[in-house]
Amino acid sequence: MCGIVGYVGSKSACDVLLGGLKRLEYRGYDSAGIAVVESGQLGILKDKGKVRDLEQTVYATWDETFRRRVGLGIAHTRWATHGSPTAANAHPHTDQSGRLAMVHNGIIENYAALKQQLAAKGHRFLSQTDSEVLIHLIGEFYQGNLCEAVCAALKHVEGTYGIAVVSADAPEAIVVARKGSPLVIGLGENETIVASDVSAIIAHTRQVIYLDDDDVAIITRAGAEVRNAHNVPVSRAVANVDWDAGAAEKGGYEHFMLKEIFEQPDALQNSLRGRLDPAMGTAILSGLALSPRELAGIRRIVIVGCGTSLHAGMVGKYYFEELAGMPTEVEQAAEYRYRNPIIQPEDMVVAISQSGETADTLAAVREAKQKGALVVGLCNVVGSTIARETGRGIYLHAGPEIGVASTKAFTCQLAVLLMMALKLGRCRRLSRQTGIEIGDEIRTIPDLVKRVLAGNDEIVRVAQQYATARDFFFLGRGCMYPVAMEGALKLKEISYIHAEGYHAAELKHGPIALLDDQVPVLAMLNDIAGRDKMVSNVQECRARHAPTIGVVTEGDTDVVQNVDEIIRIPRCSHLTAPIPTAVALQLFSYHVARIRNCPIDQPRNLAKSVTVE
Ligand code: F6R
């Protein structure tokens, strides 16, 4: 979604801001803009299009002496919500006086009413955005103290925001504020940088402050002064980011998605590191901060998430029920938050989110906490809002995931869920011996994934056969059903082929009507329980002339004759099989999208972190 960068310091603000925006490009956007303060004037350039277009405009408009001199500014990439992508709707926006400028992430829900009130006072608006209304409101309260004006205006605002505001009269400070939309402040040597995402900061410093909701901060080159919504100073811890700028670069791969697919053996190794206890046959998950006795007292698990994280949760249900004998429900986070869910004192709510910022998942966390549930976060981004608000949880340690399509986060989510289920199982009904055996299986996961990656060329060949398809079905049963859904999601989001993930048994209750020789079916025929029923379902598809691709277990020769093409995955247990299978489906989708020449890392209409409802 939208990206914010702000800079004040001794370097050229233009260079730092443009560099920061490039780091945020992966989030998905349609317009870009920049505002700088120099010699008591605001300079603003913005338009629809890419950051490189903005860069060209900056270089064509501001000469080198000017660009070098400018030490303060704010910049933005916009993902349209209110008003289509145009120069007028792009950020930064200015107030009525034209002396204040602001960039905004989030949605001002009561903007229409505020706009009417301001218009009645003579304000004239240049855009269709909710954001412009907010800077006009700040301007209405401005009497020389920017922070006071921001605090006063925000009291009238309903909705979500991460904002950075500058004034032509204050060339030494940026005022920022957040509610429901993340902001991180990086503290450098004689410079301070603020951004909506830490990846725009790490090239400059790894010392960061994560702002909380309702925080307001005054940023100068000396650092940041954080205040609460009433303009009273509060203290916020300084954290150290443990990955460097190189981790957020493509490293020779054509796309971030491909790099992240191939990083999975290492990412999974990092997820597992130090977390399996071979002596006790359990997992060590200190972030859960719960004793075996407390874990044994949990009666039900409710998993919430969106998209790929939701699919991970659906696989997790099989793990928790099988290993821990624990009733488990999985809910789309938006559904959960608006449904007045019933929460019992012995429930544990597990919120799964790669970014830790997804608006619906965050709201579900807040609802569950409000109702007294024990809430645990499974996040990848360290210091993210969900990670902080849950207060207890397990980090994935997958490293930064830049490609919009989630890959390594998904497989690490599965690995972490499996370890959680093992731990809960050992607190309840699993014997030490069984725990040791499951731990041994979990340890093989990185190697299983390596073997799938070694078969990349074969998957390219299969992808070539089907890259022109218009529709696709992905079928699975048991824990492979959510894997099929995830496979279909990957294909549709990056290749724009209509794909449906279906339970194989459900096909004949309707969707089978769609099958013909133009609709390929990709079936999870792994050699695990339910395989024979899957084979029958595939026969039903073939009888309707659908081309069929089977994900099959290496060495399972019986099944091969039942499909037109095969994708092999190594032999492994049903518990670990979802992980190598998901990797094979990621590669398949990636290659189909590449053959179709799709913008894989930034698919149309999508954003990496969905911070609006
Ligand atoms: C799909 C994808 C999305 C995310 C979803 C939730 O490839 O990435 O479906 O999984 O937006 O995001 P997080 O996990 O950050 O909460």
Coordinates of N, CA and C in Angstrom, one line a residue, residues 46 173 177 210 238 299 320 403 482 525 564:
K46 N 4.9 16.0 -8.2 CA 4.2 14.8 -8.0 C 3.4 14.4 -9.3
A173 N 12.3 20.7 10.9 CA 11.5 19.6 11.6 C 10.4 19.1 10.7
A177 N 2.8 11.4 12.7 CA 1.8 10.8 13.6 C 1.3 9.5 13.1
Y210 N 9.8 2.3 16.7 CA 8.5 1.9 16.1 C 7.5 2.8 16.9
V238 N 14.4 2.2 21.7 CA 15.1 2.2 20.4 C 15.5 0.7 20.2
R299 N -8.1 -24.9 25.8 CA -9.1 -25.8 25.4 C -9.5 -25.7 23.9
F320 N -2.9 -28.9 14.7 CA -3.3 -28.8 16.1 C -4.3 -29.9 16.5
G403 N 8.7 -9.5 -2.5 CA 7.7 -9.8 -3.5 C 6.3 -9.8 -3.0
P482 N -6.0 -26.8 1.8 CA -5.5 -25.4 1.8 C -4.3 -25.2 1.0
L525 N -1.6 -35.1 -5.6 CA -1.7 -36.6 -5.5 C -0.6 -37.2 -4.7
D564 N -1.7 -36.2 -17.1 CA -0.9 -35.9 -18.3 C 0.5 -35.4 -18.0

